[in-house]
Amino acid sequence: MGIPTISERKHYRVVPGEPTEPTSTIVLTSKDSHFVDIRIFLETHKIDKGKSTTTETCLQWAFAGKSRVTEEKREEKGDLISWHNVWDHWIDSKSDEPQSDEGDMTVQENGTVLEEGINEDAASGSKEHYEELWENLPVEPFGKKQNRSSVVLKADNSEDQIKGLVLKIGGWCQGILKSNRGLTVERWRRQPPNHSMDGAALSVEEEESTRTRNDWVDLLSNASMRAVRQSPLRLFFEDVGVLSKVLPYLPFMFLPLQTSDNKAELCLNWRNTKEMMLQVLLFIHELMLLLLSIPALLILPGSMILTLAGTSLLIIRLIAWPMRGPSITQSKMNDTTKASAEQHKNERWLFVNGCASGHTVLQANIDRISQIFGRAVIGIHNDTYGLIADIVECLIQRVFAYNTTDVRVAYEHVKAVLCDPTVSKVVLIGHSQGGIIISLVLDHLFDELPSSTMSKLEIYTFGSAASHFSNPRFSLDPTASPMEQGHVIPYIEHYANEYDMVPRWGVLHSTRSILSNRYAGSVFVRMGASGHMFNQHYMNAMFTYSEPEHQRMDERHWLVDPFLDKVVNVDEEVVSGRESVAMEQLSAIKRASGLQLGDGEILPNGTNGLVNSSRKGSVPFTTFMRTDSGTLLIEEARGKTVRELSRLWKYQGGRSPDAVNMNGYSSAERE
């Protein structure tokens, strides 16, 4: 076993000719001697990324296999100075019957390696002496553990004539796949971060730093929500276990307490104070009911238990009644917001509130969204019956996918606006339990509406309690174009505070700890931050709003926002882990779908080979990711700010994202 190496060819010459280098040639060699050698014509290699190229136009040669040393010579110190190397080709772009090639390698004084050998033309039989000069590139560490190991992925299916080998070493990844459908060759390189990134803004430990996890490549759409793989009883106990672990973060849902914003949930105005008192009464009543329920079941007769239970539920409903309101509510807008909304009549903005939110809080939430983004907002009221009752309802919705009244109301309204031919865009925002409601609504709508209608949607959640988020692809055909392989809903983003209890149970647990779980979208985590209130802890902290006389603008005429201008710290471990699990599931699906005649065998455990991997134990890393519509790759996200990666902020001030480039300028401002 050796060490992983990355070798770049500096020149090639046929003796006695002059050395030249017509290609960009990189060879990745793993510690167990697997190698991938890709040689791309330099003229094509330098084409802008936006232009399309094909394998035939850019590839000079690509092959992969295993290498071996047959003879070697070392110095007295033990350092290798020359050896004879043989490369056994397993895949070759030029031949369906790959052969081996070999050469004598000699280390030069400057550390480069000179390869000498004989090339033989198969057609004419003529031979020529060649030389190649190689330079070993540094192997960059990656991930939290700063590993310099190699990752090897291999595909071999003789029935379908499929051979594939992918190597990742440091910041480089190369892959070759050959089948009866043709040849695919890809090279990826992770550019090292700029020096300006090496500061406090990248530190995970720093208060209010920002982390992002990106939507993972959904191989053959094989990931699915856990409810279709596990029994509801097991899911219920697992969910209760996770909830019990995050309960110590309950006080952090309300911190920081102080605010001068009249629209903030914890501002001590009359309406908020009334709702707070009702919520406290509900919490005390439900806590007592919870603590006394077990002794009551053991001591009291059944008829009395039913009577007390019915009375307790009636009391809860009566206390919660003043916080109720209409199921559908419109935002209140001033003249400025109305003028902005007039320009976007073809859009519909919908908001679903979270736990422990009465109608007063819902109204404040949609008014704030309307102020920040300059749109008319429709609020779908998720009724509250107290924090404890709302959490129990979340459990039921998550485990049993139960359609409560709130889910049914949201489903009907979202479907209505999607089916309206005059509406071209539907922006759906959910907070807390609203994330669960949206995820359940999506599951139904994907069953009923065509992809072209569902693609009107954009979804943004804050402190989401959802355990899954579905977003299928237009096509699973690997030969389809990137646009055809894209997700039906083009934009899904999730925002969370690190110490908020609800997302630690929902989006953060579902993406970090259950790697095989379907959770579509990019996740932005405000590290070191607490608080669960939508206006006070999310909108005010992430998408700044202030009255015009107090607004501070930067040189681009955008509101100065500390969160949006934070440099993200990409959570590569989670992204890579989810990729690896997807690879495992893809292999399992291939085995499960294969036709086997006469052996009478079945796959073990009755799971059809599908895994339900968690983050426990070691997870192999891979960053081999195909560019995908709506997918932010690790390489593209590193070193960028939230402003550069987020789509939602581009609506700020009534603007349209399509008119704003990655630097924050609108097309009009650029001119």
XYZ file of C-alpha atoms in Angstrom:
671
model
C 0.000 0.000 0.000
C 1.423 3.378 -1.003
C 0.301 6.960 -0.615
C -2.212 8.807 -2.828
C -0.591 10.922 -5.547
C -1.685 13.557 -8.038
C 0.612 13.752 -11.072
C 0.561 16.398 -13.812
C 2.411 15.865 -17.066
C 4.708 18.795 -17.901
C 5.749 17.703 -21.396
C 5.778 14.876 -23.913
C 8.331 14.280 -26.636
C 9.191 11.680 -29.242
C 12.982 11.286 -29.168
C 14.841 13.098 -30.664
C 12.104 15.731 -31.165
C 11.368 18.805 -29.074
C 9.231 18.492 -25.944
C 5.644 19.758 -26.253
C 2.490 19.556 -24.192
C -0.744 19.587 -26.231
C -2.907 18.352 -23.370
C -3.876 18.911 -19.772
C -2.934 15.509 -18.357
C -3.664 14.582 -14.756
C -3.202 11.138 -13.205
C -4.759 10.299 -9.839
C -3.344 7.212 -8.093
C -4.879 5.821 -4.918
C -2.977 4.267 -2.042
C -3.873 0.787 -3.378
C -2.568 1.701 -6.875
C -5.868 2.318 -8.677
C -5.355 5.105 -11.189
C -7.388 7.349 -13.495
C -5.446 9.063 -16.312
C -7.307 11.773 -18.267
C -5.740 13.784 -21.091
C -7.717 16.757 -22.382
C -6.657 18.882 -25.347
C -5.477 22.244 -24.062
C -7.475 24.214 -26.638
C -10.672 22.654 -25.275
C -9.499 22.697 -21.670
C -9.315 26.489 -21.766
C -12.801 27.050 -23.177
C -15.110 29.073 -20.939
C -17.166 26.952 -18.574
C -20.396 28.246 -20.055
C -19.685 26.743 -23.489
C -20.643 23.189 -24.321
C -18.068 20.563 -25.281
C -18.312 16.854 -25.980
C -16.020 13.969 -25.132
C -15.058 13.622 -28.790
C -13.973 17.257 -29.152
C -12.003 17.628 -25.933
C -10.581 14.214 -25.048
C -7.200 13.044 -26.307
C -7.151 9.849 -24.214
C -8.538 8.507 -20.952
C -7.864 5.202 -19.250
C -8.013 3.684 -15.789
C -6.966 0.543 -13.966
C -4.223 -0.542 -11.546
C -0.480 0.095 -11.661
C 2.365 -2.057 -10.374
C 6.126 -1.737 -9.889
C 8.266 -4.605 -11.245
C 11.795 -3.297 -10.696
C 13.099 -0.582 -8.411
C 16.334 1.031 -7.325
C 16.781 2.950 -4.104
C 19.375 5.224 -2.521
C 21.199 4.227 0.650
C 18.623 6.220 2.647
C 15.876 4.105 1.130
C 14.431 6.774 -1.181
C 13.210 5.430 -4.511
C 15.209 6.896 -7.423
C 14.158 4.691 -10.348
C 11.718 1.927 -11.109
C 9.881 0.129 -13.892
C 6.145 0.756 -13.826
C 3.343 -1.173 -15.530
C -0.159 0.289 -15.957
C -2.794 -2.395 -16.513
C -5.684 -0.707 -18.313
C -9.152 -1.806 -17.209
C -11.058 0.946 -19.042
C -9.693 2.628 -22.158
C -11.360 5.316 -24.242
C -9.566 4.059 -27.360
C -10.247 0.341 -27.064
C -12.825 -2.161 -25.862
C -9.990 -4.597 -25.220
C -7.571 -2.524 -23.115
C -3.951 -3.571 -22.850
C -1.086 -2.558 -20.566
C 1.621 0.019 -21.065
C 4.887 0.396 -19.201
C 7.829 2.719 -18.733
C 11.028 3.381 -16.810
C 10.667 6.101 -14.176
C 13.590 8.168 -12.884
C 13.474 10.885 -10.218
C 15.191 14.091 -11.382
C 17.207 16.490 -9.215
C 14.355 19.005 -9.066
C 11.908 16.347 -7.834
C 10.126 15.744 -11.127
C 9.916 12.230 -12.579
C 11.024 11.342 -16.118
C 9.213 8.473 -17.806
C 10.821 6.721 -20.774
C 9.385 3.946 -22.881
C 8.506 2.593 -26.312
C 5.256 3.318 -28.143
C 4.184 0.831 -30.791
C 1.663 1.672 -33.483
C -0.798 -1.235 -33.583
C -1.644 -0.704 -37.261
C 1.832 -0.219 -38.767
C 3.935 -1.953 -36.135
C 6.378 0.959 -36.047
C 8.001 1.831 -32.718
C 9.084 5.154 -31.260
C 11.003 6.154 -28.151
C 9.101 8.625 -25.992
C 9.695 10.704 -22.870
C 7.171 12.196 -20.437
C 8.039 14.534 -17.582
C 5.770 14.345 -14.510
C 5.370 16.580 -11.482
C 3.588 15.515 -8.303
C 1.042 18.082 -7.103
C 0.321 18.602 -3.383
C -2.549 16.555 -1.950
C -4.776 19.085 -0.227
C -6.452 17.983 3.028
C -10.250 18.030 3.069
C -13.097 17.748 5.558
C -13.065 18.543 9.270
C -10.424 15.895 9.948
C -8.166 17.302 7.209
C -7.734 13.871 5.617
C -5.376 13.235 2.732
C -6.764 9.801 1.946
C -8.144 8.657 -1.398
C -11.648 7.555 -2.332
C -12.183 4.900 -5.013
C -15.605 4.182 -6.528
C -15.926 1.295 -8.971
C -18.803 0.135 -11.192
C -18.686 -3.246 -12.942
C -21.708 -4.823 -14.626
C -20.821 -7.224 -17.413
C -24.465 -7.820 -18.351
C -24.997 -4.149 -19.206
C -21.386 -3.755 -20.354
C -20.766 -1.090 -17.718
C -17.328 -0.263 -16.381
C -16.574 2.785 -14.290
C -13.855 4.075 -11.995
C -13.866 7.305 -10.000
C -10.987 8.569 -7.858
C -10.987 11.493 -5.437
C -7.725 12.671 -3.941
C -7.402 16.018 -2.184
C -9.136 18.671 -4.247
C -9.165 16.558 -7.424
C -11.714 14.060 -8.669
C -11.641 12.168 -11.984
C -13.974 9.544 -13.357
C -14.437 7.341 -16.422
C -17.627 5.440 -17.226
C -17.910 3.232 -20.300
C -21.023 1.303 -21.308
C -22.987 0.223 -24.356
C -24.468 3.750 -24.328
C -21.107 5.407 -24.776
C -18.265 7.023 -22.861
C -18.374 9.614 -20.068
C -15.204 11.256 -18.773
C -15.218 13.941 -16.086
C -12.656 15.895 -14.102
C -13.448 18.091 -11.110
C -11.147 20.328 -9.146
C -11.902 22.112 -5.896
C -10.159 25.462 -6.031
C -8.379 26.408 -2.793
C -10.109 29.204 -0.866
C -8.999 32.817 -1.165
C -6.804 34.221 1.592
C -9.578 36.636 2.510
C -11.611 33.676 3.760
C -9.061 32.722 6.419
C -10.618 34.825 9.141
C -13.073 34.774 11.996
C -16.035 34.656 9.632
C -15.163 31.066 8.753
C -14.867 29.862 12.321
C -17.658 27.537 13.364
C -17.105 28.465 16.994
C -17.467 32.189 16.393
C -20.795 33.616 17.467
C -23.227 33.972 14.607
C -20.960 32.510 11.940
C -22.823 30.804 9.121
C -22.750 27.276 7.738
C -24.412 25.898 4.650
C -25.218 22.384 3.546
C -26.185 21.838 -0.026
C -28.759 19.767 -1.809
C -27.147 16.418 -2.537
C -27.170 14.597 -5.844
C -30.249 12.383 -5.630
C -28.956 9.333 -7.498
C -31.877 7.679 -9.326
C -34.136 9.485 -6.851
C -33.547 6.538 -4.537
C -33.750 8.394 -1.220
C -37.169 8.561 0.378
C -38.773 9.568 3.641
C -38.349 7.126 6.511
C -42.124 6.660 6.899
C -42.189 4.347 3.853
C -39.316 2.212 5.191
C -40.006 1.858 8.895
C -43.012 1.022 11.040
C -44.887 4.002 12.547
C -44.365 2.607 16.053
C -40.590 2.533 15.629
C -40.608 6.011 14.111
C -42.716 7.305 17.004
C -40.306 6.063 19.675
C -37.294 7.307 17.676
C -38.913 10.734 17.290
C -39.746 10.909 21.009
C -36.133 9.957 21.764
C -34.745 12.723 19.570
C -37.214 15.210 21.051
C -36.146 14.298 24.595
C -32.517 14.922 23.668
C -33.202 18.417 22.331
C -35.582 19.474 25.151
C -32.711 21.186 27.064
C -32.698 23.724 24.204
C -36.321 24.708 24.964
C -35.369 27.935 26.827
C -33.213 28.994 23.868
C -36.357 29.238 21.726
C -37.139 32.528 23.488
C -33.647 34.032 23.673
C -32.706 36.797 23.217
C -35.761 38.275 24.943
C -35.175 41.990 24.548
C -36.471 43.788 21.475
C -37.610 47.272 20.504
C -39.478 46.018 17.420
C -43.227 46.458 17.835
C -43.814 43.584 15.374
C -41.605 41.164 17.354
C -43.376 38.279 19.066
C -41.873 38.991 22.513
C -42.462 42.741 22.436
C -44.598 43.608 25.480
C -47.455 45.394 23.731
C -51.061 44.669 24.672
C -51.830 42.116 21.928
C -48.643 40.142 22.474
C -49.057 40.228 26.255
C -52.589 38.819 25.973
C -51.379 35.913 23.811
C -48.396 35.271 26.114
C -50.714 34.991 29.130
C -52.961 32.548 27.279
C -49.943 30.478 26.211
C -48.667 30.351 29.803
C -52.083 29.152 31.008
C -52.152 26.475 28.318
C -48.614 25.357 29.152
C -49.390 24.982 32.881
C -52.653 23.145 32.212
C -51.113 20.771 29.641
C -48.032 20.112 31.774
C -50.222 19.157 34.748
C -52.348 16.988 32.469
C -49.226 15.265 31.154
C -47.780 14.624 34.613
C -51.047 13.331 36.084
C -52.111 11.199 33.128
C -50.107 8.074 34.077
C -51.224 7.995 37.768
C -54.802 8.620 36.595
C -54.671 5.683 34.203
C -53.471 3.413 37.008
C -55.912 4.540 39.694
C -59.135 5.926 38.218
C -61.907 3.916 36.524
C -62.281 4.171 32.745
C -65.445 6.295 32.791
C -63.855 8.917 35.037
C -60.718 9.011 32.880
C -62.832 9.703 29.786
C -64.745 12.431 31.635
C -61.565 14.141 32.862
C -59.927 13.859 29.445
C -62.936 15.392 27.727
C -63.093 18.204 30.298
C -59.367 18.923 29.931
C -59.604 19.092 26.131
C -62.591 21.455 26.417
C -60.619 23.723 28.768
C -57.707 23.767 26.311
C -60.022 24.710 23.463
C -61.676 27.489 25.485
C -58.341 29.014 26.536
C -57.044 28.872 22.945
C -60.245 30.293 21.441
C -59.248 34.025 21.717
C -56.119 33.274 19.654
C -58.095 31.855 16.763
C -58.922 33.776 13.610
C -59.823 33.234 9.975
C -57.985 30.401 8.214
C -56.836 32.736 5.425
C -55.523 36.235 6.208
C -54.140 39.026 4.001
C -51.122 41.164 4.889
C -51.607 44.837 5.719
C -49.687 47.078 3.313
C -48.767 50.752 3.187
C -48.694 52.749 -0.046
C -45.055 51.851 -0.760
C -45.663 48.116 -0.379
C -48.837 48.315 -2.465
C -46.974 50.055 -5.286
C -44.325 47.330 -5.216
C -46.894 44.530 -5.107
C -48.668 46.003 -8.131
C -45.587 45.173 -10.197
C -45.810 41.472 -9.248
C -49.468 40.630 -9.799
C -48.515 37.297 -11.369
C -46.925 36.116 -8.088
C -48.583 34.641 -5.000
C -46.782 34.656 -1.658
C -48.120 32.281 1.013
C -47.001 31.860 4.622
C -47.768 29.047 7.086
C -47.042 29.911 10.732
C -45.490 27.644 13.345
C -46.137 26.362 16.859
C -47.707 28.503 19.592
C -48.695 31.269 17.177
C -52.078 32.905 17.500
C -53.759 35.015 14.853
C -52.078 38.196 16.146
C -48.643 36.632 15.613
C -49.625 35.389 12.139
C -50.702 38.892 11.146
C -47.415 40.361 12.382
C -45.477 37.691 10.481
C -47.116 38.261 7.103
C -46.952 42.041 7.550
C -43.200 41.790 8.106
C -42.712 39.553 5.040
C -44.707 42.047 3.003
C -42.568 44.954 4.246
C -39.260 43.231 3.531
C -40.039 41.745 0.120
C -42.590 44.194 -1.240
C -45.307 41.627 -1.981
C -48.854 40.954 -0.876
C -48.729 37.931 1.432
C -51.477 35.437 2.244
C -51.289 33.882 5.706
C -52.572 30.332 6.252
C -53.292 30.045 9.965
C -51.975 26.976 11.749
C -54.099 27.122 14.924
C -52.380 26.802 18.283
C -53.563 24.864 21.343
C -50.500 25.575 23.451
C -46.855 24.639 23.064
C -47.148 21.085 24.440
C -50.257 20.259 22.386
C -48.620 21.718 19.271
C -45.513 19.559 19.779
C -47.709 16.459 20.162
C -49.469 17.434 16.926
C -46.047 17.776 15.250
C -45.202 14.237 16.398
C -48.410 12.880 14.879
C -47.861 14.745 11.601
C -44.221 13.664 11.317
C -44.733 9.991 12.161
C -48.145 9.226 10.679
C -48.257 11.908 7.907
C -51.645 12.823 9.374
C -53.583 15.531 7.546
C -54.748 17.873 10.296
C -57.129 20.736 9.549
C -54.175 23.054 8.934
C -52.707 20.670 6.333
C -56.038 20.367 4.545
C -56.572 24.146 4.421
C -53.016 24.734 3.177
C -53.365 21.987 0.553
C -56.559 23.443 -0.895
C -55.214 26.988 -1.075
C -51.774 26.129 -2.477
C -53.350 23.879 -5.112
C -55.805 26.631 -6.085
C -53.113 29.239 -6.734
C -50.886 26.728 -8.557
C -53.736 25.832 -10.909
C -54.521 29.497 -11.650
C -53.230 30.114 -15.219
C -52.669 33.811 -14.457
C -50.148 32.920 -11.710
C -46.587 32.249 -12.893
C -44.839 31.983 -9.507
C -45.881 30.760 -6.059
C -43.527 31.516 -3.139
C -44.326 29.341 -0.131
C -42.759 30.254 3.237
C -43.062 28.117 6.349
C -41.970 28.621 9.936
C -41.522 25.864 12.527
C -44.509 23.491 12.266
C -45.327 25.278 9.034
C -42.394 23.356 7.532
C -44.131 20.045 8.380
C -47.396 21.274 6.879
C -45.659 22.351 3.661
C -43.807 19.027 3.327
C -47.087 17.083 3.688
C -48.845 19.364 1.205
C -46.046 18.791 -1.304
C -46.374 15.010 -0.994
C -50.029 15.266 -2.069
C -49.475 17.843 -4.799
C -46.693 15.820 -6.439
C -49.236 12.994 -6.791
C -51.834 15.180 -8.489
C -50.281 18.042 -10.443
C -47.992 17.923 -13.482
C -44.349 18.897 -13.135
C -44.842 22.040 -15.206
C -47.368 23.296 -12.642
C -45.307 22.294 -9.589
C -42.277 24.086 -11.042
C -44.041 27.407 -10.324
C -43.174 26.845 -6.658
C -40.316 28.272 -4.630
C -40.068 27.188 -0.985
C -38.302 28.833 1.954
C -38.484 27.580 5.556
C -37.277 29.021 8.865
C -36.657 26.841 11.923
C -38.388 23.970 10.141
C -39.691 21.032 12.195
C -40.216 18.870 9.083
C -38.655 15.421 9.008
C -38.483 15.229 5.194
C -38.791 17.385 2.080
C -39.521 15.830 -1.301
C -38.515 17.269 -4.665
C -38.358 14.704 -7.504
C -36.517 15.120 -10.763
C -37.980 15.733 -14.202
C -36.065 12.723 -15.524
C -33.970 9.848 -14.203
C -32.435 9.139 -17.592
C -28.643 9.576 -17.178
C -28.388 10.581 -20.852
C -30.832 13.467 -20.397
C -29.599 17.054 -20.387
C -28.794 18.770 -17.064
C -31.995 20.805 -17.411
C -34.071 17.660 -17.946
C -32.457 16.039 -14.894
C -33.179 19.063 -12.708
C -35.566 19.134 -9.756
C -39.238 19.933 -10.301
C -39.189 22.748 -7.718
C -36.230 24.891 -8.778
C -35.530 26.614 -5.446
C -35.832 25.274 -1.896
C -33.928 26.922 0.974
C -33.987 26.214 4.715
C -32.759 28.675 7.365
C -32.063 27.700 10.975
C -30.498 29.036 14.172
C -28.004 26.589 15.670
C -29.458 26.560 19.212
C -33.123 26.680 18.236
C -34.731 23.507 19.625
C -37.235 23.023 16.790
C -34.810 22.750 13.821
C -32.507 20.608 15.981
C -35.426 18.183 16.038
C -36.402 18.902 12.431
C -34.208 20.076 9.576
C -30.819 19.839 11.339
C -31.391 16.330 12.702
C -32.946 15.126 9.446
C -30.013 16.286 7.327
C -27.064 15.696 9.676
C -27.995 12.498 11.492
C -30.115 10.573 8.971
C -27.982 10.629 5.849
C -30.336 8.475 3.784
C -33.359 10.694 4.457
C -34.906 12.730 1.658
C -34.530 16.418 2.509
C -34.364 18.536 -0.613
C -32.920 22.031 -0.564
C -29.973 24.058 0.699
C -29.614 24.586 4.453
C -28.216 27.784 5.987
C -27.365 27.556 9.702
C -26.615 30.683 11.739
C -23.980 29.300 14.078
C -23.953 30.399 17.713
C -27.448 31.880 17.373
C -30.581 31.017 19.329
C -34.257 31.961 19.160
C -37.297 30.541 17.376
C -39.597 33.550 16.907
C -40.126 34.244 13.189
C -39.984 38.039 13.221
C -37.711 38.558 16.206
C -35.102 35.814 15.751
C -35.211 35.030 12.034
C -36.445 37.952 9.934
C -34.803 40.652 12.075
C -31.528 38.714 12.215
C -31.340 37.426 8.641
C -33.297 39.807 6.397
C -32.956 43.236 7.933
C -35.924 45.582 7.861
C -35.957 49.130 9.113
C -38.025 52.193 8.395
C -36.709 54.211 5.407
C -35.283 56.977 7.589
C -33.126 54.445 9.466
C -31.955 52.333 6.532
C -28.236 51.993 5.800
C -27.256 51.132 2.233
C -23.996 49.843 0.780
C -22.433 50.926 -2.513
C -24.815 48.619 -4.391
C -27.882 50.286 -2.846
C -28.655 47.167 -0.804
C -29.531 47.208 2.865
C -26.468 46.409 4.976
C -27.076 42.981 6.510
C -24.486 41.198 8.707
C -26.012 37.752 8.095
C -26.192 37.998 4.312
C -22.596 39.170 4.073
C -21.187 36.346 6.208
C -18.835 33.932 4.435
C -20.317 30.459 4.693
C -18.499 27.458 6.112
C -19.493 24.545 3.888
C -20.427 21.435 5.875
C -18.517 19.079 3.588
C -18.789 16.133 5.968
C -22.575 16.004 5.738
C -22.689 16.649 1.980
C -20.077 13.974 1.323
C -21.720 11.543 3.722
C -25.098 11.921 2.019
C -23.401 11.359 -1.346
C -21.788 8.177 -0.089
C -25.071 6.816 1.276
C -26.743 7.644 -2.035
C -24.079 5.565 -3.765
C -24.764 2.665 -1.401
C -28.492 2.860 -2.029
C -27.948 3.024 -5.775
C -25.962 -0.217 -5.601
C -28.701 -1.805 -3.481
C -31.369 -0.770 -5.986
C -29.352 -2.277 -8.825
C -29.198 -5.562 -6.909
C -32.882 -5.459 -5.958
C -34.045 -4.743 -9.511
C -31.886 -7.397 -11.134
C -33.619 -10.449 -12.624
C -32.389 -13.738 -11.172
C -33.890 -16.963 -12.480
C -34.194 -20.201 -10.569
C -32.017 -19.572 -7.507
C -34.899 -18.843 -5.148
C -32.863 -16.284 -3.203
C -34.185 -13.155 -1.568
C -32.390 -10.126 -0.169
C -31.877 -10.134 3.619
C -33.915 -8.219 6.203
C -36.833 -7.633 3.842
C -35.520 -4.192 2.982
C -34.863 -4.729 -0.720
C -31.278 -3.899 0.031
C -31.991 -0.277 0.943
C -30.073 1.172 3.850
C -31.214 3.649 6.477
C -27.824 5.043 7.327
C -27.202 7.453 10.135
C -24.125 9.493 10.820
C -22.781 7.010 13.369
C -19.522 5.334 12.421
C -17.203 6.214 9.593
C -18.698 7.394 6.320
C -16.608 7.359 3.149
C -16.114 10.733 1.518
C -16.725 11.691 -2.080
C -17.228 15.043 -3.732
C -17.851 13.666 -7.181
C -20.944 15.688 -8.011
C -22.547 16.433 -11.337
C -23.702 20.014 -11.908
C -27.447 20.016 -11.463
C -30.224 22.559 -11.813
C -30.852 24.116 -8.403
C -27.920 22.270 -6.804
C -25.106 24.155 -5.085
C -21.947 22.130 -5.267
C -19.287 22.156 -2.581
C -16.767 23.652 -4.986
C -19.121 26.460 -5.974
C -20.204 27.327 -2.427
C -16.800 27.528 -0.779
C -15.649 31.046 -0.016
C -18.951 32.693 -0.883
C -21.306 34.702 1.278
C -24.917 33.923 2.103
C -25.871 36.766 -0.221
C -24.156 34.983 -3.121
C -25.805 31.622 -2.422
C -29.269 32.594 -1.212
C -32.120 33.322 -3.599
C -34.680 34.643 -1.129
C -32.762 37.813 -0.294
C -32.915 38.865 -3.967
C -36.612 39.611 -3.492
C -35.735 42.162 -0.794
C -37.109 45.636 -1.426
C -39.572 44.416 -4.067
C -36.864 43.311 -6.496
C -36.912 40.228 -8.706
C -34.131 37.591 -8.439
C -33.890 37.238 -12.202
C -32.719 40.857 -12.398
C -30.012 40.478 -9.744
C -26.605 38.927 -10.419
C -24.396 37.087 -7.938
C -22.665 40.288 -6.849
C -25.920 41.870 -5.791
C -26.369 44.361 -8.620
C -29.513 44.576 -10.656
C -29.147 44.855 -14.406
C -30.321 48.458 -14.284
C -27.743 49.384 -11.642
C -24.950 47.812 -13.669
C -25.762 50.073 -16.570
